[in-house]
Amino acid sequence: MASQMSDDLRTGALVYHRGSAITGARPGKLEIKATKPLGNQRDLALAYSPGVAAACDAIAEDPDQAADLTVRQNLVAVLTNGTAVLGLGDIGPLAGKPVMEGKAVLFKKFAGIDVFDIEVAETDAQRLIDVVCALEPTFGGINLEDIKAPECFEVEEGCRERMGIPVFHDDQHGTAIIVAAAITNGLELAGKPLGSVKIVTSGAGAAALACLNLLVTLGAKRENIWVTDIDGVVYEGREALMDRWKAVYAQQTDKRTLGEVIDGADVFLGLSAGGVLKPDMVRRMAERPMILALANPTPEIMPDEARQASPGAMICTGRSDFPNQVNNVLCFPYIFRGALDVAATTINEAMKAAAVRAIAALAREPSSDVVSQAYGGVTRLFGPDSLIPSPFDPRLILRIAPAVARAAMETGVARRPIADFRAYEEQLNRFVFRSGFIMKPVFAAARAAPKRVIYADGEDERALRAAQVAIEEGIATPILIGRPHVMDVRARRFGLTFKPGDDVETINPEDDRRYRDYVALYQERAGRRGATLDRARTVVRTNATVIAALAVQRGDADAMICGMEGRFRDHLTAIDHVIGRAEEACDYSALSLLISGRGAYFLADTYVTPEPDAKSIADCAILCAKSVARFGLTPKVALLSHSSFGSDDTPGAIKMREALALIRARAPDLEVDGEMAGDVALQPALRERLLPDSTLTGEANLLIFPNLDAANIASQLIKGIADALPVGPILIGPAKPAHVLTPSVTARGVVNMTALAVVEAQVVAERVPAG
């Protein structure tokens, strides 16, 4: 794998992992964070001596109390000895640590599971078993990772026999679960029962054998399975490279090569090396074969070759640039989530099978709005190119975790069964949108159909770094406004790999061939706002925001980002003069998204109108709700005030009541209520006491403030106190995508807004008739 990595990616990865004295970033990808306050003497007495003794006594009396009094039930060990790290091989435990940290990040991001990565300098299987088993008091589950075969089988088997918590070797079973889900759906489309199909593998390592074992559990017949590896067919009597796990699939045959056993195969499972499956072999397979060519980075056969050899073939790979990517992240976080939530003593075959069924069933469901947005508005229908769900589908955790938990309960391995599955599923649903996962569909949608995004502040370090990320992640084609020689020097200083003017289009205010056209367009658009010809010439040479707006208006760019320097209102004025408002917008407003540990909240209007009237507030709420829906969320709108449902009759409270009436008249399907205080918006139980028949259900996610001061102050306080991730401000109302950021924005913030601007540009493009 390392040899396949570009120099750009290698350099970027090292920078990503390395610490920085300038930013304060620590090396690596993890940190330990306290979950309870420790701000005074009483907190100290509760957290440690003498108060901690109460928790210790309770656990000593009843060990199950550890799940309620410690982090154990949400803590997993990702453990390796570094003998089979990704595609790097036996590089040792220390060199494998970045991979384990990465796995920990995925656990936390996708399922909210805390992880200690543990790298063990031990290659003897029995001694490694002893090490793992000794860790049981610390963890709720063990994820074995990157341990070579056949020792990985022995280690997992030995640990499962001795431990009372789940032990799961993801290289085996994670791959097996996704493969089984894909095969389940592929065979359904082909009209073939699993019990009658011929399966041929290339590769007989941990993942391949785990796939076969799970398929047998689901109904495949051992006599229909043919295994090949580097020494050829696994046959009875073979001695080279054999072990007891592989021997289970030994066939009584005189055939010795993959080419000899492939005839009539319904399923090819490749977990070996690139290019081993030849087009001629594919032609000799059964009608509508399934080909899982999972070697990375080069599959056993490239999809286009396989399709040419057998047009009806259904193809999966391990790569993200082809349909049907077999990616373990589709299952392992959610399997552990379900197992931990019922305190399962193991992850058994029934739980794995439940995960297979849940994943396969989700692929057959109508595509969610979030997934549609992730793929540029394209609805992904179940079929040969959509056998397994998208990794961006937020329903994965909602389907897999409960299915695994139920299977654990039904098979008697759940020590803490879930009593209320509806409440449990709601808890999972809240988690999905409590993390930065909310931005993933936006990035995926941008990546599916990138647009040209122009950065007014092209010489700014944050814009340059954002352009680098946009190129690397494929979310946009950046255009930079600035002096090319200045941007070039700064890009090299920051260690960026692109060259402005060569690799990235630039607009040089001092010398650009479109200058006369831009001057003419600016005078046309702003001539009645004081833009004389002389002024137009000066502005188009000096005002980068105006240049960016002209580029968008003229069609030289699809969206613009500005505001990293200067006053928000000055930038907004420039956009208004050149691009103007959308037909449905009577005014502009600014929507700020804040993603905190509690959840994702949208606040408006945080930057534009100082004292809006009721009509402006109603317009703002309706347009902001449309923007919220773009994130795959159902807008739940609270009109805020110091008053709750008529408790006071101040002008501000009356204004919000009038706005509510206007909204209900214009958007009767929008879930909205007010006026209400902030705590009432966020606490359904309190709202129920005050107004049982409120038309707002659950927790509000779109908060509309009575004036600019309140909205801006609240957003800044939440961002600082809650350490919330800001996205925006999102400018609501321009005729074409244009966003004014703030001087405090980070490079990552610019990247986030770039992705969002691209998605908005995609919507605009859909409205414009072709040709």
Tab-separated table of N, CA, C and O in Angstrom, residues 70-172:
chain	number	residue	atom	x	y	z
A	70	THR	N	-18.762	3.411	35.671
A	70	THR	CA	-17.499	3.658	34.965
A	70	THR	C	-17.753	3.716	33.462
A	70	THR	O	-18.844	3.422	32.974
A	71	VAL	N	-16.709	4.030	32.715
A	71	VAL	CA	-16.797	4.124	31.264
A	71	VAL	C	-16.699	2.760	30.592
A	71	VAL	O	-16.831	2.641	29.373
A	72	ARG	N	-16.491	1.707	31.382
A	72	ARG	CA	-16.156	0.400	30.824
A	72	ARG	C	-17.121	-0.068	29.741
A	72	ARG	O	-16.703	-0.610	28.713
A	73	GLN	N	-18.420	0.123	29.943
A	73	GLN	CA	-19.381	-0.442	29.002
A	73	GLN	C	-19.414	0.290	27.673
A	73	GLN	O	-20.071	-0.157	26.735
A	74	ASN	N	-18.704	1.404	27.572
A	74	ASN	CA	-18.592	2.112	26.294
A	74	ASN	C	-17.136	2.187	25.841
A	74	ASN	O	-16.775	3.013	25.016
A	75	LEU	N	-16.310	1.298	26.394
A	75	LEU	CA	-14.872	1.357	26.113
A	75	LEU	C	-14.424	0.064	25.435
A	75	LEU	O	-14.656	-1.032	25.939
A	76	VAL	N	-13.773	0.226	24.279
A	76	VAL	CA	-13.294	-0.907	23.490
A	76	VAL	C	-11.786	-0.796	23.326
A	76	VAL	O	-11.250	0.312	23.172
A	77	ALA	N	-11.114	-1.916	23.351
A	77	ALA	CA	-9.683	-1.952	23.032
A	77	ALA	C	-9.527	-2.341	21.573
A	77	ALA	O	-10.068	-3.356	21.133
A	78	VAL	N	-8.826	-1.516	20.810
A	78	VAL	CA	-8.393	-1.904	19.462
A	78	VAL	C	-6.956	-2.375	19.617
A	78	VAL	O	-6.056	-1.588	19.890
A	79	LEU	N	-6.749	-3.668	19.455
A	79	LEU	CA	-5.492	-4.287	19.875
A	79	LEU	C	-4.822	-5.031	18.718
A	79	LEU	O	-5.481	-5.763	17.980
A	80	THR	N	-3.507	-4.832	18.597
A	80	THR	CA	-2.751	-5.481	17.532
A	80	THR	C	-1.362	-5.855	18.030
A	80	THR	O	-0.879	-5.301	19.023
A	81	ASN	N	-0.741	-6.800	17.298
A	81	ASN	CA	0.700	-7.024	17.490
A	81	ASN	C	1.489	-6.597	16.252
A	81	ASN	O	2.682	-6.845	16.147
A	82	GLY	N	0.797	-5.976	15.308
A	82	GLY	CA	1.462	-5.390	14.150
A	82	GLY	C	2.023	-6.371	13.146
A	82	GLY	O	2.918	-6.016	12.371
A	83	THR	N	1.493	-7.588	13.109
A	83	THR	CA	2.061	-8.598	12.207
A	83	THR	C	1.406	-8.619	10.830
A	83	THR	O	1.897	-9.299	9.923
A	84	ALA	N	0.293	-7.881	10.657
A	84	ALA	CA	-0.371	-7.851	9.340
A	84	ALA	C	-1.086	-6.522	9.188
A	84	ALA	O	-2.312	-6.454	9.125
A	85	VAL	N	-0.339	-5.435	9.132
A	85	VAL	CA	-0.901	-4.089	9.151
A	85	VAL	C	-1.299	-3.662	7.748
A	85	VAL	O	-0.437	-3.484	6.877
A	86	LEU	N	-2.599	-3.492	7.529
A	86	LEU	CA	-3.118	-3.054	6.231
A	86	LEU	C	-2.411	-3.802	5.116
A	86	LEU	O	-2.332	-5.012	5.108
A	87	GLY	N	-1.869	-3.079	4.142
A	87	GLY	CA	-1.098	-3.711	3.085
A	87	GLY	C	0.383	-3.650	3.339
A	87	GLY	O	1.186	-3.916	2.439
A	88	LEU	N	0.767	-3.312	4.576
A	88	LEU	CA	2.178	-3.100	4.889
A	88	LEU	C	2.852	-4.343	5.445
A	88	LEU	O	4.081	-4.417	5.503
A	89	GLY	N	2.061	-5.302	5.905
A	89	GLY	CA	2.631	-6.551	6.401
A	89	GLY	C	3.080	-6.468	7.849
A	89	GLY	O	2.532	-5.721	8.662
A	90	ASP	N	4.119	-7.214	8.171
A	90	ASP	CA	4.632	-7.332	9.541
A	90	ASP	C	5.591	-6.184	9.805
A	90	ASP	O	6.801	-6.302	9.643
A	91	ILE	N	5.042	-5.049	10.236
A	91	ILE	CA	5.874	-3.868	10.512
A	91	ILE	C	6.018	-3.624	12.012
A	91	ILE	O	6.639	-2.660	12.431
A	92	GLY	N	5.421	-4.473	12.814
A	92	GLY	CA	5.564	-4.348	14.255
A	92	GLY	C	4.499	-3.495	14.896
A	92	GLY	O	3.834	-2.687	14.235
A	93	PRO	N	4.317	-3.631	16.205
A	93	PRO	CA	3.230	-2.949	16.905
A	93	PRO	C	3.367	-1.427	16.930
A	93	PRO	O	2.370	-0.717	16.806
A	94	LEU	N	4.586	-0.914	17.096
A	94	LEU	CA	4.741	0.535	17.179
A	94	LEU	C	4.392	1.200	15.850
A	94	LEU	O	3.682	2.217	15.817
A	95	ALA	N	4.864	0.645	14.752
A	95	ALA	CA	4.565	1.215	13.439
A	95	ALA	C	3.083	1.081	13.091
A	95	ALA	O	2.556	1.847	12.282
A	96	GLY	N	2.421	0.121	13.708
A	96	GLY	CA	0.993	-0.057	13.459
A	96	GLY	C	0.106	0.857	14.287
A	96	GLY	O	-1.110	0.897	14.068
A	97	LYS	N	0.692	1.603	15.215
A	97	LYS	CA	-0.118	2.442	16.107
A	97	LYS	C	-0.982	3.471	15.373
A	97	LYS	O	-2.140	3.666	15.749
A	98	PRO	N	-0.488	4.155	14.317
A	98	PRO	CA	-1.368	5.109	13.625
A	98	PRO	C	-2.641	4.470	13.077
A	98	PRO	O	-3.694	5.108	13.051
A	99	VAL	N	-2.535	3.212	12.653
A	99	VAL	CA	-3.723	2.523	12.156
A	99	VAL	C	-4.710	2.295	13.293
A	99	VAL	O	-5.924	2.492	13.145
A	100	MET	N	-4.208	1.899	14.441
A	100	MET	CA	-5.092	1.645	15.582
A	100	MET	C	-5.751	2.946	16.054
A	100	MET	O	-6.932	2.967	16.412
A	101	GLU	N	-4.988	4.034	16.046
A	101	GLU	CA	-5.591	5.326	16.384
A	101	GLU	C	-6.683	5.680	15.377
A	101	GLU	O	-7.735	6.209	15.737
A	102	GLY	N	-6.414	5.398	14.097
A	102	GLY	CA	-7.418	5.672	13.074
A	102	GLY	C	-8.684	4.873	13.298
A	102	GLY	O	-9.800	5.383	13.139
A	103	LYS	N	-8.526	3.609	13.668
A	103	LYS	CA	-9.696	2.777	13.953
A	103	LYS	C	-10.473	3.351	15.147
A	103	LYS	O	-11.710	3.367	15.157
A	104	ALA	N	-9.727	3.845	16.128
A	104	ALA	CA	-10.371	4.451	17.293
A	104	ALA	C	-11.202	5.661	16.890
A	104	ALA	O	-12.316	5.875	17.399
A	105	VAL	N	-10.683	6.465	15.977
A	105	VAL	CA	-11.403	7.652	15.504
A	105	VAL	C	-12.708	7.237	14.827
A	105	VAL	O	-13.755	7.869	15.020
A	106	LEU	N	-12.663	6.172	14.027
A	106	LEU	CA	-13.874	5.707	13.352
A	106	LEU	C	-14.919	5.223	14.362
A	106	LEU	O	-16.114	5.500	14.222
A	107	PHE	N	-14.477	4.486	15.375
A	107	PHE	CA	-15.394	4.045	16.427
A	107	PHE	C	-16.102	5.251	17.056
A	107	PHE	O	-17.318	5.245	17.260
A	108	LYS	N	-15.319	6.268	17.374
A	108	LYS	CA	-15.886	7.434	18.065
A	108	LYS	C	-16.805	8.226	17.152
A	108	LYS	O	-17.917	8.611	17.541
A	109	LYS	N	-16.359	8.473	15.929
A	109	LYS	CA	-17.123	9.305	15.012
A	109	LYS	C	-18.431	8.644	14.603
A	109	LYS	O	-19.475	9.287	14.539
A	110	PHE	N	-18.393	7.366	14.275
A	110	PHE	CA	-19.565	6.712	13.698
A	110	PHE	C	-20.501	6.110	14.740
A	110	PHE	O	-21.688	5.926	14.459
A	111	ALA	N	-19.983	5.782	15.924
A	111	ALA	CA	-20.844	5.104	16.903
A	111	ALA	C	-20.715	5.645	18.319
A	111	ALA	O	-21.360	5.126	19.226
A	112	GLY	N	-19.882	6.663	18.537
A	112	GLY	CA	-19.765	7.241	19.872
A	112	GLY	C	-19.095	6.332	20.876
A	112	GLY	O	-19.286	6.483	22.087
A	113	ILE	N	-18.286	5.385	20.401
A	113	ILE	CA	-17.614	4.430	21.278
A	113	ILE	C	-16.206	4.912	21.592
A	113	ILE	O	-15.454	5.273	20.686
A	114	ASP	N	-15.853	4.914	22.869
A	114	ASP	CA	-14.510	5.310	23.282
A	114	ASP	C	-13.551	4.132	23.108
A	114	ASP	O	-13.930	2.978	23.298
A	115	VAL	N	-12.315	4.447	22.768
A	115	VAL	CA	-11.340	3.405	22.451
A	115	VAL	C	-9.987	3.724	23.057
A	115	VAL	O	-9.545	4.878	23.031
A	116	PHE	N	-9.342	2.711	23.614
A	116	PHE	CA	-7.903	2.755	23.878
A	116	PHE	C	-7.247	1.879	22.817
A	116	PHE	O	-7.633	0.719	22.645
A	117	ASP	N	-6.308	2.442	22.088
A	117	ASP	CA	-5.555	1.590	21.165
A	117	ASP	C	-4.408	0.954	21.938
A	117	ASP	O	-3.719	1.611	22.713
A	118	ILE	N	-4.223	-0.350	21.741
A	118	ILE	CA	-3.212	-1.101	22.493
A	118	ILE	C	-2.355	-1.879	21.509
A	118	ILE	O	-2.859	-2.731	20.756
A	119	GLU	N	-1.072	-1.582	21.521
A	119	GLU	CA	-0.120	-2.247	20.637
A	119	GLU	C	0.781	-3.142	21.497
A	119	GLU	O	1.440	-2.644	22.415
A	120	VAL	N	0.782	-4.425	21.195
A	120	VAL	CA	1.434	-5.409	22.062
A	120	VAL	C	2.630	-6.025	21.343
A	120	VAL	O	2.489	-6.560	20.239
A	121	ALA	N	3.790	-5.987	21.974
A	121	ALA	CA	4.999	-6.595	21.404
A	121	ALA	C	5.041	-8.071	21.773
A	121	ALA	O	5.802	-8.498	22.644
A	122	GLU	N	4.200	-8.843	21.092
A	122	GLU	CA	4.148	-10.286	21.366
A	122	GLU	C	3.641	-11.009	20.117
A	122	GLU	O	2.540	-10.723	19.622
A	123	THR	N	4.430	-11.953	19.623
A	123	THR	CA	4.033	-12.708	18.433
A	123	THR	C	3.630	-14.141	18.756
A	123	THR	O	3.023	-14.801	17.911
A	124	ASP	N	3.940	-14.628	19.945
A	124	ASP	CA	3.512	-15.974	20.330
A	124	ASP	C	2.016	-15.939	20.632
A	124	ASP	O	1.543	-15.149	21.462
A	125	ALA	N	1.260	-16.779	19.955
A	125	ALA	CA	-0.193	-16.724	20.050
A	125	ALA	C	-0.692	-16.940	21.474
A	125	ALA	O	-1.576	-16.214	21.952
A	126	GLN	N	-0.150	-17.914	22.187
A	126	GLN	CA	-0.643	-18.208	23.523
A	126	GLN	C	-0.345	-17.077	24.491
A	126	GLN	O	-1.192	-16.704	25.312
A	127	ARG	N	0.852	-16.520	24.384
A	127	ARG	CA	1.180	-15.398	25.276
A	127	ARG	C	0.338	-14.166	24.937
A	127	ARG	O	-0.040	-13.407	25.832
A	128	LEU	N	0.028	-13.976	23.640
A	128	LEU	CA	-0.835	-12.850	23.258
A	128	LEU	C	-2.236	-13.053	23.816
A	128	LEU	O	-2.871	-12.094	24.287
A	129	ILE	N	-2.714	-14.268	23.810
A	129	ILE	CA	-4.015	-14.566	24.416
A	129	ILE	C	-4.006	-14.185	25.894
A	129	ILE	O	-4.951	-13.571	26.404
A	130	ASP	N	-2.935	-14.527	26.590
A	130	ASP	CA	-2.843	-14.200	28.016
A	130	ASP	C	-2.883	-12.689	28.237
A	130	ASP	O	-3.529	-12.204	29.175
A	131	VAL	N	-2.191	-11.949	27.383
A	131	VAL	CA	-2.185	-10.485	27.505
A	131	VAL	C	-3.593	-9.931	27.325
A	131	VAL	O	-4.073	-9.106	28.115
A	132	VAL	N	-4.265	-10.372	26.262
A	132	VAL	CA	-5.606	-9.853	25.973
A	132	VAL	C	-6.571	-10.198	27.098
A	132	VAL	O	-7.330	-9.335	27.577
A	133	CYS	N	-6.548	-11.412	27.552
A	133	CYS	CA	-7.483	-11.834	28.597
A	133	CYS	C	-7.271	-11.069	29.901
A	133	CYS	O	-8.226	-10.812	30.647
A	134	ALA	N	-6.032	-10.704	30.173
A	134	ALA	CA	-5.746	-9.955	31.404
A	134	ALA	C	-6.353	-8.549	31.376
A	134	ALA	O	-6.456	-7.895	32.418
A	135	LEU	N	-6.771	-8.081	30.205
A	135	LEU	CA	-7.327	-6.732	30.072
A	135	LEU	C	-8.833	-6.684	30.299
A	135	LEU	O	-9.426	-5.606	30.279
A	136	GLU	N	-9.464	-7.812	30.537
A	136	GLU	CA	-10.921	-7.853	30.599
A	136	GLU	C	-11.542	-6.886	31.600
A	136	GLU	O	-12.584	-6.276	31.310
A	137	PRO	N	-10.952	-6.660	32.783
A	137	PRO	CA	-11.593	-5.715	33.703
A	137	PRO	C	-11.694	-4.294	33.161
A	137	PRO	O	-12.528	-3.511	33.630
A	138	THR	N	-10.875	-3.938	32.190
A	138	THR	CA	-10.847	-2.562	31.695
A	138	THR	C	-11.901	-2.297	30.630
A	138	THR	O	-12.412	-1.182	30.539
A	139	PHE	N	-12.240	-3.289	29.820
A	139	PHE	CA	-12.975	-3.028	28.596
A	139	PHE	C	-14.322	-3.737	28.528
A	139	PHE	O	-14.533	-4.806	29.092
A	140	GLY	N	-15.215	-3.121	27.737
A	140	GLY	CA	-16.484	-3.750	27.425
A	140	GLY	C	-16.409	-4.626	26.200
A	140	GLY	O	-17.308	-5.428	25.937
A	141	GLY	N	-15.343	-4.491	25.410
A	141	GLY	CA	-15.172	-5.298	24.214
A	141	GLY	C	-13.757	-5.180	23.688
A	141	GLY	O	-13.045	-4.212	23.984
A	142	ILE	N	-13.341	-6.177	22.892
A	142	ILE	CA	-11.991	-6.210	22.313
A	142	ILE	C	-12.121	-6.312	20.796
A	142	ILE	O	-12.767	-7.232	20.276
A	143	ASN	N	-11.512	-5.364	20.088
A	143	ASN	CA	-11.428	-5.431	18.627
A	143	ASN	C	-9.998	-5.800	18.253
A	143	ASN	O	-9.090	-4.971	18.356
A	144	LEU	N	-9.802	-7.064	17.863
A	144	LEU	CA	-8.480	-7.489	17.402
A	144	LEU	C	-8.272	-6.989	15.979
A	144	LEU	O	-9.185	-7.017	15.158
A	145	GLU	N	-7.058	-6.563	15.700
A	145	GLU	CA	-6.800	-5.910	14.417
A	145	GLU	C	-5.396	-6.244	13.929
A	145	GLU	O	-4.441	-6.263	14.717
A	146	ASP	N	-5.278	-6.495	12.637
A	146	ASP	CA	-3.978	-6.602	11.967
A	146	ASP	C	-3.050	-7.631	12.629
A	146	ASP	O	-1.875	-7.358	12.877
A	147	ILE	N	-3.608	-8.798	12.919
A	147	ILE	CA	-2.830	-9.939	13.412
A	147	ILE	C	-2.807	-10.978	12.298
A	147	ILE	O	-3.856	-11.345	11.761
A	148	LYS	N	-1.655	-11.475	11.949
A	148	LYS	CA	-1.542	-12.328	10.761
A	148	LYS	C	-2.189	-13.698	10.994
A	148	LYS	O	-2.324	-14.181	12.125
A	149	ALA	N	-2.581	-14.296	9.865
A	149	ALA	CA	-3.104	-15.664	9.887
A	149	ALA	C	-1.935	-16.651	9.825
A	149	ALA	O	-0.897	-16.351	9.244
A	150	PRO	N	-2.069	-17.839	10.435
A	150	PRO	CA	-3.271	-18.333	11.114
A	150	PRO	C	-3.357	-17.962	12.592
A	150	PRO	O	-4.320	-18.342	13.258
A	151	GLU	N	-2.358	-17.238	13.127
A	151	GLU	CA	-2.383	-16.928	14.559
A	151	GLU	C	-3.645	-16.161	14.965
A	151	GLU	O	-4.139	-16.304	16.090
A	152	CYS	N	-4.175	-15.331	14.037
A	152	CYS	CA	-5.357	-14.535	14.381
A	152	CYS	C	-6.530	-15.445	14.760
A	152	CYS	O	-7.314	-15.111	15.666
A	153	PHE	N	-6.665	-16.602	14.073
A	153	PHE	CA	-7.738	-17.533	14.420
A	153	PHE	C	-7.545	-18.069	15.831
A	153	PHE	O	-8.481	-18.138	16.634
A	154	GLU	N	-6.322	-18.449	16.135
A	154	GLU	CA	-6.025	-19.038	17.433
A	154	GLU	C	-6.225	-18.028	18.552
A	154	GLU	O	-6.780	-18.350	19.613
A	155	VAL	N	-5.785	-16.791	18.309
A	155	VAL	CA	-5.911	-15.750	19.339
A	155	VAL	C	-7.375	-15.438	19.607
A	155	VAL	O	-7.821	-15.385	20.766
A	156	GLU	N	-8.146	-15.237	18.551
A	156	GLU	CA	-9.549	-14.923	18.759
A	156	GLU	C	-10.271	-16.076	19.443
A	156	GLU	O	-11.049	-15.883	20.384
A	157	GLU	N	-10.008	-17.278	18.993
A	157	GLU	CA	-10.651	-18.459	19.568
A	157	GLU	C	-10.314	-18.607	21.046
A	157	GLU	O	-11.190	-18.838	21.890
A	158	GLY	N	-9.030	-18.441	21.379
A	158	GLY	CA	-8.612	-18.578	22.772
A	158	GLY	C	-9.198	-17.505	23.659
A	158	GLY	O	-9.611	-17.775	24.798
A	159	CYS	N	-9.249	-16.280	23.167
A	159	CYS	CA	-9.798	-15.173	23.962
A	159	CYS	C	-11.304	-15.330	24.167
A	159	CYS	O	-11.820	-15.079	25.259
A	160	ARG	N	-12.001	-15.745	23.134
A	160	ARG	CA	-13.449	-15.907	23.263
A	160	ARG	C	-13.799	-16.985	24.275
A	160	ARG	O	-14.791	-16.879	24.999
A	161	GLU	N	-12.986	-18.031	24.349
A	161	GLU	CA	-13.245	-19.109	25.305
A	161	GLU	C	-13.067	-18.651	26.742
A	161	GLU	O	-13.781	-19.113	27.648
A	162	ARG	N	-12.138	-17.711	26.958
A	162	ARG	CA	-11.788	-17.328	28.328
A	162	ARG	C	-12.438	-16.025	28.798
A	162	ARG	O	-12.482	-15.770	30.007
A	163	MET	N	-12.951	-15.205	27.877
A	163	MET	CA	-13.423	-13.880	28.263
A	163	MET	C	-14.939	-13.797	28.230
A	163	MET	O	-15.605	-14.477	27.456
A	164	GLY	N	-15.471	-12.912	29.070
A	164	GLY	CA	-16.916	-12.717	29.147
A	164	GLY	C	-17.376	-11.447	28.478
A	164	GLY	O	-18.436	-10.908	28.811
A	165	ILE	N	-16.581	-10.922	27.555
A	165	ILE	CA	-16.928	-9.730	26.790
A	165	ILE	C	-16.707	-10.029	25.308
A	165	ILE	O	-15.997	-10.974	24.959
A	166	PRO	N	-17.305	-9.248	24.409
A	166	PRO	CA	-17.139	-9.507	22.977
A	166	PRO	C	-15.685	-9.392	22.532
A	166	PRO	O	-14.983	-8.444	22.900
A	167	VAL	N	-15.230	-10.375	21.764
A	167	VAL	CA	-13.916	-10.358	21.123
A	167	VAL	C	-14.170	-10.541	19.634
A	167	VAL	O	-14.755	-11.550	19.220
A	168	PHE	N	-13.723	-9.582	18.837
A	168	PHE	CA	-14.108	-9.521	17.427
A	168	PHE	C	-12.887	-9.147	16.604
A	168	PHE	O	-12.300	-8.083	16.797
A	169	HIS	N	-12.486	-10.050	15.703
A	169	HIS	CA	-11.367	-9.754	14.800
A	169	HIS	C	-11.955	-9.144	13.533
A	169	HIS	O	-12.455	-9.851	12.658
A	170	ASP	N	-11.870	-7.822	13.418
A	170	ASP	CA	-12.577	-7.122	12.348
A	170	ASP	C	-12.051	-7.483	10.966
A	170	ASP	O	-12.813	-7.514	9.998
A	171	ASP	N	-10.744	-7.746	10.848
A	171	ASP	CA	-10.207	-8.132	9.538
A	171	ASP	C	-10.933	-9.357	9.003
A	171	ASP	O	-11.118	-9.504	7.795
A	172	GLN	N	-11.331	-10.253	9.903
A	172	GLN	CA	-12.108	-11.424	9.488
A	172	GLN	C	-13.584	-11.071	9.344
A	172	GLN	O	-14.150	-11.093	8.251
